[in-house]
């Protein structure tokens, strides 16, 4: 059956521009794998960036692989055809290294499934000579890799543009110097301990209290503690862009270009704003240099970053890119940094949808989550969008956030209705009316945030809130899109899980993604990870990492949000820190 998958791969390659196909002779072979479908993986800028970085080295050949498409997956499972690389249609087990780029916790099971389909032992301790080394990078690798510690040989913590090539080149060097592969693997893992931004989990023993919480993490064999993330110090020297264009992505052939790393807003729910500290803006000349490369593949460019509209020189950048013939798009814009120049630049580029994220329906809750967006400023942004003539408007909210009350859900409904009213008032011509959509997602407490101590809301309660919003907004012609709370709950279990969560993943793999059965047979209570309020004294599974944000500051932000200590005491504690 493999011929049909090889043929499909070749057709996908033919529709792409920018793919790299190298001869394998004398080179280290790396299968860069996104643990989801081609459509999802090729929409990911980090995945594309690392592909370009590795293939710029003469001594490495890097090819891509993905979870088989839904229609193909049963054929792989039934016929035994392994997962194949896209560029040369080789089985993953023939590569020297398999490197996963993982952005979403709910893809963890896909990662294990890909290994199993490829006849690669799932557990790291079961792999040896003749088997590929298995690594993982991406946001999940440095937020909390512990649920995958039994399966991955090493993790890349932080931005991998420098540490990735270093680690793979090190394996090439070690195995050339040591003829016995078993010895070479052992020496390589030990040598990896000296590479900043690399975590080798089998060098760390975890001890637990009787109640299941982490007691301590014990480094072995000279392993560093804490394990520090790697960050780019000179972002202007590294172009973070799409290196491959394909129509089969969420962005429909658009090239992506990162304007900077990090966000200085400090929203208390946002992990990205913490783990990418410090904020590093690329300068306009560096962005324009990168844009020239991506413009050779097409004129559509999507600007990417934690908060693109906060880029200090956004109007000048948009004007400069427009002057080069680029059509500009942004995934969303901050309501309080929206400017007429930015809106006009987006409209001139053919943008059909503008998205803003109030996150909460009331000013009170936005203060709790440190969104810093008043009702007045939000409505000013709504009026600017309404007057722009854009065809579609989307408001994004999060439900189940700490201290949320019925009034906050009612506030989402009122704000959406007010937005619709203002759009109708600004556009007297019915032909120019905008389609209004409200997007809703469930709050998941994430590591490295001020809310990492908080409990996640009950799934049933989240379902009720979604039904309420959908029912009430449908009455006035507002469409609601939303996530599925039961999958958000799974994300909550894995996001704050420890190494015991690896057994849950193994059960889910054995039971073919029957999560109900996996949860039932797992000897632990998943609510312990997702829905339990944590005391400030508790040690987290990720506390042996240093990602650039201090736990003490997060504690202070948590206390400020919850109102647990007087404002005067908070200022005093901050001054001591």
XYZ file of C-alpha atoms in Angstrom:
577
model
C 0.000 0.000 0.000
C 2.982 2.336 0.402
C 2.895 3.432 -3.241
C -0.227 5.560 -2.686
C 1.402 7.429 0.209
C 4.578 7.980 -1.791
C 2.491 9.329 -4.646
C 0.600 11.641 -2.284
C 3.884 12.949 -0.866
C 5.217 13.704 -4.346
C 2.047 15.601 -5.248
C 2.349 17.683 -2.094
C 5.961 18.458 -2.893
C 4.970 19.521 -6.399
C 2.494 22.047 -4.956
C 5.144 23.567 -2.655
C 7.864 26.120 -3.199
C 10.992 26.116 -1.032
C 11.357 22.450 -0.056
C 14.946 21.170 0.267
C 15.957 17.734 -1.010
C 19.525 16.632 -0.330
C 21.644 13.606 -1.023
C 22.122 11.600 2.181
C 25.744 10.679 1.530
C 27.910 11.464 4.585
C 25.261 13.647 6.210
C 23.395 13.294 9.485
C 19.737 12.587 8.673
C 17.063 14.283 10.793
C 13.327 13.663 10.445
C 11.621 16.827 11.674
C 8.158 15.708 12.748
C 5.091 17.745 13.592
C 2.726 15.521 15.615
C -0.369 16.557 13.721
C -1.461 16.631 10.096
C 0.374 18.339 7.245
C -2.268 21.092 7.172
C -1.665 21.961 10.828
C 2.101 21.446 10.848
C 2.824 23.549 7.782
C 0.899 26.411 9.421
C 3.433 26.449 12.269
C 6.201 29.037 11.932
C 8.533 27.425 14.486
C 8.438 24.115 12.618
C 9.266 25.834 9.332
C 12.035 27.897 10.918
C 13.900 24.879 12.301
C 13.545 23.097 8.955
C 15.308 26.021 7.294
C 17.977 26.309 10.017
C 18.956 22.620 9.833
C 18.993 22.470 6.047
C 21.326 25.456 5.829
C 24.024 23.207 7.296
C 25.968 21.212 4.720
C 26.439 18.273 7.105
C 22.724 17.765 7.891
C 19.839 16.585 5.756
C 16.468 17.444 7.292
C 13.173 16.067 5.981
C 9.626 16.571 7.254
C 7.030 14.108 8.491
C 3.537 14.440 9.933
C 0.723 12.463 11.467
C -1.068 10.744 8.571
C -4.260 12.452 7.411
C -7.463 11.116 9.047
C -8.465 9.116 5.957
C -4.989 7.579 5.696
C -4.476 6.701 9.351
C -6.593 3.486 9.346
C -4.678 2.240 6.296
C -1.336 2.788 8.048
C -2.636 0.968 11.108
C -4.147 -1.915 9.161
C -1.416 -2.497 6.585
C 1.669 -1.760 8.666
C 2.916 0.940 6.279
C 5.170 3.183 8.393
C 5.088 6.974 8.537
C 7.209 8.285 5.651
C 9.198 11.466 5.261
C 7.812 13.932 2.748
C 10.967 14.766 0.794
C 12.252 11.246 -0.051
C 9.458 9.050 1.338
C 11.757 7.162 3.701
C 10.467 5.429 6.872
C 11.299 7.372 10.021
C 13.196 4.419 11.487
C 15.858 4.882 8.766
C 16.801 8.358 10.061
C 19.610 9.002 12.516
C 17.413 11.317 14.571
C 13.686 11.940 14.879
C 13.026 15.464 16.149
C 9.497 16.433 17.168
C 8.321 20.038 17.147
C 5.434 20.145 19.622
C 3.231 23.134 20.337
C 0.059 21.599 21.784
C -0.296 19.224 24.739
C -3.179 17.445 23.021
C -0.699 16.293 20.345
C 1.290 14.212 22.849
C -0.646 11.068 21.990
C -0.063 11.737 18.280
C 3.671 11.827 19.016
C 3.565 8.356 20.581
C 1.320 7.103 17.797
C 3.809 8.233 15.140
C 6.631 6.370 16.901
C 4.521 3.218 17.172
C 3.454 3.386 13.500
C 7.111 3.794 12.560
C 8.183 0.657 14.455
C 10.327 2.803 16.771
C 10.123 1.768 20.441
C 7.975 4.300 22.253
C 9.910 4.336 25.548
C 13.363 5.863 25.452
C 14.854 3.063 27.560
C 13.729 0.482 24.982
C 15.655 2.134 22.149
C 19.259 1.281 21.463
C 21.764 0.739 18.654
C 20.107 0.740 15.262
C 17.229 2.936 16.468
C 16.944 6.695 15.860
C 17.600 9.135 18.679
C 14.400 11.003 19.585
C 14.320 14.666 20.629
C 11.652 17.330 21.052
C 11.515 21.093 20.769
C 8.714 23.627 20.650
C 6.853 25.500 23.375
C 5.734 22.324 25.170
C 9.343 21.161 25.460
C 10.321 24.033 27.717
C 7.045 24.818 29.466
C 6.762 21.384 31.096
C 8.293 18.362 29.342
C 7.816 15.993 32.298
C 4.774 14.031 30.973
C 6.964 12.967 28.023
C 10.154 12.309 30.001
C 9.902 8.529 29.547
C 9.655 8.793 25.754
C 12.087 11.519 24.652
C 15.888 11.233 24.766
C 16.399 14.971 25.103
C 14.426 18.203 24.979
C 15.383 21.579 23.534
C 14.518 24.273 26.079
C 14.083 27.679 24.530
C 14.647 28.908 21.021
C 16.314 26.186 18.968
C 17.941 28.125 16.150
C 21.353 27.689 17.789
C 20.985 24.700 20.134
C 19.413 22.475 17.464
C 22.349 22.464 15.052
C 24.801 22.223 17.979
C 23.179 19.080 19.390
C 22.870 17.267 16.067
C 26.426 18.157 15.059
C 27.584 16.839 18.435
C 25.986 13.440 17.749
C 27.736 13.303 14.378
C 31.037 14.075 16.070
C 30.618 11.538 18.891
C 29.549 8.630 16.736
C 32.443 9.180 14.331
C 34.881 9.056 17.254
C 33.329 5.988 18.897
C 32.801 2.854 16.801
C 30.539 1.084 19.282
C 27.111 2.696 18.898
C 25.892 1.801 22.389
C 28.912 3.534 23.882
C 28.512 6.450 21.494
C 24.892 6.971 22.585
C 25.895 6.977 26.245
C 28.765 9.416 25.627
C 26.533 11.640 23.524
C 23.869 11.984 26.217
C 26.542 12.885 28.734
C 28.058 15.447 26.328
C 24.618 16.979 25.821
C 24.623 18.100 29.447
C 27.146 20.754 28.432
C 24.894 22.251 25.730
C 22.939 25.188 27.090
C 19.222 24.786 26.538
C 19.192 20.969 26.457
C 17.431 18.746 29.014
C 18.239 15.018 29.177
C 15.540 13.634 31.513
C 17.145 10.313 32.422
C 19.850 12.237 34.313
C 17.212 13.543 36.752
C 15.470 11.447 39.416
C 12.170 12.735 40.799
C 11.054 12.016 44.360
C 7.408 12.452 45.376
C 5.591 13.127 48.642
C 2.981 10.646 49.850
C 0.222 12.953 48.551
C 1.595 12.728 44.984
C 3.207 16.164 44.806
C 6.844 16.599 43.790
C 9.270 16.545 46.717
C 12.562 17.123 44.903
C 14.431 16.602 41.646
C 17.872 15.047 41.976
C 20.424 15.622 39.171
C 22.822 12.767 38.445
C 26.109 12.391 36.611
C 26.980 16.080 36.753
C 23.691 17.252 35.210
C 23.026 20.972 35.752
C 20.341 22.261 38.105
C 18.431 24.315 37.216
C 18.314 23.569 33.508
C 18.349 26.889 31.717
C 16.554 27.682 28.500
C 18.444 28.939 25.464
C 17.420 32.300 24.108
C 18.556 34.237 21.071
C 20.535 37.286 22.109
C 20.742 38.815 18.619
C 17.371 38.260 17.010
C 18.204 40.510 14.048
C 20.736 37.888 12.922
C 18.112 35.132 12.683
C 15.261 35.317 10.178
C 12.171 33.596 11.532
C 10.164 33.120 8.357
C 8.254 30.523 6.389
C 10.741 28.775 4.147
C 8.079 26.748 2.310
C 4.857 27.989 0.729
C 1.961 25.620 0.224
C -1.734 26.225 -0.407
C -2.622 23.367 1.966
C -2.379 25.302 5.245
C -4.561 27.456 7.449
C -2.967 30.497 5.814
C -3.539 29.417 2.216
C -0.050 29.994 0.854
C 0.712 33.065 2.940
C 4.306 33.474 4.135
C 4.792 34.070 7.864
C 7.339 36.500 9.309
C 8.091 37.014 12.995
C 8.580 40.627 14.114
C 9.950 39.805 17.545
C 9.919 37.494 20.529
C 8.048 37.970 23.765
C 5.356 40.295 25.036
C 5.613 42.910 27.758
C 1.928 43.008 28.648
C 2.089 40.517 31.502
C -1.402 39.009 31.176
C -1.667 36.645 34.116
C -3.050 33.719 32.092
C -0.493 33.928 29.286
C 2.432 31.500 29.280
C 3.950 32.864 26.082
C 4.402 36.297 27.607
C 6.464 34.765 30.423
C 8.624 32.066 28.842
C 9.774 34.269 25.970
C 11.132 36.949 28.282
C 12.809 39.297 27.709
C 10.966 41.054 24.903
C 13.150 41.314 21.827
C 11.888 43.368 18.880
C 13.526 42.877 15.521
C 14.465 46.155 13.859
C 12.808 47.191 10.629
C 15.904 46.679 8.396
C 16.223 43.085 9.647
C 12.528 42.402 9.041
C 12.707 43.895 5.551
C 15.726 41.703 4.771
C 13.767 38.649 5.829
C 10.730 39.846 3.891
C 12.723 39.972 0.656
C 13.300 36.211 0.911
C 9.663 35.370 1.555
C 8.383 37.826 -1.070
C 10.197 35.809 -3.738
C 7.646 33.076 -3.059
C 4.568 35.305 -3.000
C 3.328 38.740 -1.980
C 1.146 37.732 0.982
C 2.889 38.062 4.372
C 1.453 37.335 7.800
C 3.190 39.185 10.624
C 3.643 36.947 13.655
C 4.472 37.645 17.291
C 3.025 37.464 20.784
C 1.487 40.902 20.252
C 2.250 42.227 16.769
C 0.243 45.429 17.106
C 2.456 46.366 20.083
C 5.526 46.397 17.832
C 6.948 49.893 18.512
C 7.246 50.853 14.851
C 4.233 48.985 13.470
C 2.899 51.777 11.246
C 6.345 52.387 9.709
C 6.844 48.640 9.208
C 3.492 48.192 7.475
C 4.222 51.170 5.209
C 7.693 49.810 4.344
C 6.350 46.335 3.557
C 3.536 47.790 1.479
C 6.125 49.801 -0.463
C 7.828 46.495 -1.325
C 4.585 45.162 -2.711
C 3.619 42.997 0.258
C 0.027 42.332 1.267
C -0.033 42.318 5.076
C -2.087 40.253 7.489
C -2.194 39.929 11.298
C -3.824 37.116 13.255
C -5.215 39.557 15.831
C -4.605 43.074 17.100
C -4.627 44.613 20.563
C -7.633 46.877 20.950
C -5.589 49.534 22.753
C -2.774 49.554 20.196
C -4.985 49.666 17.108
C -4.246 52.713 14.976
C -5.856 54.142 11.832
C -2.582 53.626 9.947
C -2.439 49.936 10.868
C -6.086 49.371 9.984
C -5.675 51.109 6.632
C -2.547 49.123 5.820
C -4.393 45.889 6.520
C -7.383 46.928 4.433
C -5.171 48.005 1.533
C -3.623 44.523 1.709
C -6.989 42.896 1.222
C -7.616 41.896 4.840
C -11.193 40.693 5.207
C -11.230 39.938 8.954
C -10.101 41.939 11.987
C -9.865 40.163 15.337
C -9.530 41.721 18.765
C -9.355 39.837 22.043
C -11.100 41.462 25.019
C -10.570 38.080 26.790
C -13.220 38.924 29.414
C -16.668 40.499 29.293
C -16.216 42.961 32.141
C -13.617 45.531 33.034
C -13.398 44.004 36.526
C -12.309 40.601 35.233
C -9.951 42.169 32.703
C -8.289 43.883 35.678
C -7.957 40.550 37.501
C -6.256 38.918 34.515
C -4.124 42.046 33.994
C -5.468 42.634 30.513
C -5.382 46.379 31.130
C -8.195 47.219 28.729
C -10.961 49.571 29.802
C -14.480 49.428 28.390
C -13.979 52.913 26.945
C -10.780 52.000 25.097
C -12.308 48.758 23.861
C -15.326 50.548 22.394
C -13.032 53.090 20.718
C -11.360 50.209 18.933
C -14.749 48.778 17.988
C -15.724 52.132 16.479
C -12.475 52.294 14.511
C -13.091 48.817 13.118
C -16.741 49.580 12.414
C -15.794 52.666 10.397
C -13.124 50.785 8.441
C -15.505 48.815 6.239
C -13.851 45.454 6.985
C -16.079 42.524 6.031
C -15.687 40.328 9.126
C -15.090 41.152 12.780
C -14.194 38.632 15.476
C -14.148 39.059 19.248
C -12.195 36.492 21.263
C -13.023 35.615 24.880
C -11.853 33.100 27.472
C -14.295 31.512 29.908
C -13.641 29.848 33.256
C -11.003 32.348 34.340
C -10.234 32.836 38.042
C -12.951 34.768 39.905
C -15.326 34.630 36.902
C -18.984 35.144 37.857
C -22.332 35.122 36.065
C -21.964 38.870 35.526
C -18.824 38.248 33.450
C -20.641 35.846 31.104
C -23.456 38.393 30.817
C -20.775 40.963 30.059
C -19.604 38.922 27.032
C -23.165 38.930 25.707
C -23.596 42.667 26.318
C -20.247 43.536 24.744
C -20.955 41.436 21.645
C -24.387 43.044 21.248
C -22.902 46.513 21.714
C -20.283 45.777 19.082
C -22.943 44.634 16.632
C -25.013 47.754 17.336
C -22.062 50.071 16.708
C -21.196 48.317 13.459
C -24.803 48.624 12.279
C -24.843 52.303 13.238
C -21.592 53.021 11.365
C -22.695 51.255 8.187
C -26.000 52.499 6.905
C -25.542 50.670 3.590
C -26.744 47.059 4.173
C -24.245 45.834 1.584
C -21.391 46.965 3.844
C -22.548 45.228 7.031
C -19.888 43.124 8.709
C -20.265 39.548 9.863
C -19.634 39.375 13.622
C -18.249 36.232 15.261
C -17.517 35.567 18.917
C -14.775 33.031 19.584
C -14.733 31.319 22.985
C -12.062 29.120 24.557
C -11.760 27.522 27.985
C -9.167 28.824 30.433
C -6.408 26.288 31.119
C -3.995 27.153 33.957
C -0.529 26.915 32.432
C 2.977 26.616 33.897
C 5.016 29.782 34.273
C 1.977 32.027 34.706
C 0.532 33.859 37.680
C -2.447 31.506 37.453
C -0.423 28.267 37.632
C -1.741 27.830 41.195
C -5.394 28.120 40.097
C -7.914 25.346 39.578
C -9.428 24.771 36.170
C -13.211 25.138 35.929
C -15.395 22.044 35.837
C -16.111 20.720 32.325
C -19.870 20.688 32.898
C -19.814 24.309 34.064
C -17.848 25.314 30.965
C -20.347 23.490 28.732
C -23.226 25.396 30.366
C -21.500 28.732 29.762
C -20.879 27.903 26.110
C -24.506 26.890 25.607
C -25.667 30.125 27.238
C -23.455 32.280 25.029
C -24.424 30.405 21.875
C -28.155 30.602 22.633
C -28.237 34.274 23.580
C -26.005 35.546 20.777
C -27.709 33.465 18.102
C -30.882 35.453 18.870
C -29.262 38.600 17.466
C -27.448 36.976 14.557
C -23.993 36.624 16.144
C -22.179 33.376 15.378
C -20.248 31.680 18.202
C -17.266 29.377 17.713
C -15.795 27.534 20.668
C -13.427 24.821 21.798
C -14.524 21.547 23.400
C -14.165 21.735 27.202
C -13.385 18.031 27.601
C -10.325 18.465 25.375
C -9.373 21.622 27.262
C -9.545 19.505 30.431
C -7.147 16.979 28.902
C -4.834 19.854 28.048
C -5.019 20.960 31.673
C -4.027 17.492 32.912
C -1.037 17.279 30.572
C 0.051 20.926 30.902
C 0.494 20.612 34.680
C 1.289 16.906 34.762
C 4.374 15.218 36.139
C 6.120 12.036 34.995
C 3.178 9.941 36.193
C 1.188 11.427 33.286
C 3.368 9.342 30.981
C 1.473 6.228 32.110
C -1.812 7.925 31.129
C -0.408 8.533 27.666
C 0.723 4.910 27.363
C -2.772 3.726 28.321
C -4.374 6.071 25.770
C -2.029 4.704 23.091
C -2.829 1.097 24.020
C -6.575 1.813 23.994
C -6.469 3.610 20.633
C -7.265 7.105 21.987
C -10.107 5.898 24.204
C -9.442 8.543 26.835
C -12.388 7.534 29.001
C -10.957 4.064 29.441
C -7.427 5.445 29.902
C -8.602 7.791 32.667
C -10.574 4.959 34.277
C -7.597 2.606 34.409
C -4.985 5.226 35.307
C -4.337 4.833 39.045
C -4.360 8.599 39.554
C -7.112 11.198 39.694
C -6.822 13.595 36.721
C -8.538 16.312 38.758
C -5.403 16.298 40.923
C -3.602 17.934 37.989
C -6.322 19.986 36.284
C -8.890 21.068 38.865
C -6.949 21.398 42.105
C -6.041 24.760 43.617
C -2.327 24.640 44.487
C -0.883 26.044 47.716
C 1.883 28.594 47.241
C 4.297 26.218 48.976
C 3.859 23.393 46.449
C 6.764 22.450 44.208
C 5.767 22.205 40.552
C 7.028 19.484 38.192
C 8.719 22.205 36.122
C 10.484 24.060 38.944
C 13.894 22.589 38.041
C 13.907 24.671 34.850
C 14.913 28.306 34.451
C 12.987 29.893 31.603
C 13.720 33.501 32.493
C 10.797 34.371 34.745
C 11.007 34.269 38.547
C 8.581 32.249 40.653
C 8.588 34.993 43.301
C 7.263 37.537 40.818
C 4.558 35.142 39.668
C 3.547 34.581 43.306
C 3.192 38.312 43.758
C 1.059 38.613 40.633
C -1.119 35.713 41.773
C -1.663 37.299 45.173
C -2.409 40.649 43.595
C -4.979 39.048 41.308
C -6.670 37.099 44.074
C -6.598 40.005 46.507
C -4.896 37.834 49.132
C -2.572 40.527 50.474
C -2.946 44.323 50.816
C -1.550 46.430 47.992
C 0.899 48.049 50.426
C 2.334 44.641 51.396
C 2.712 43.714 47.742
C 4.730 46.866 47.049
C 6.901 46.159 50.099
C 7.590 42.561 49.005
C 8.377 43.702 45.445
C 10.819 46.293 46.799
C 12.660 43.601 48.785
C 12.886 41.381 45.703
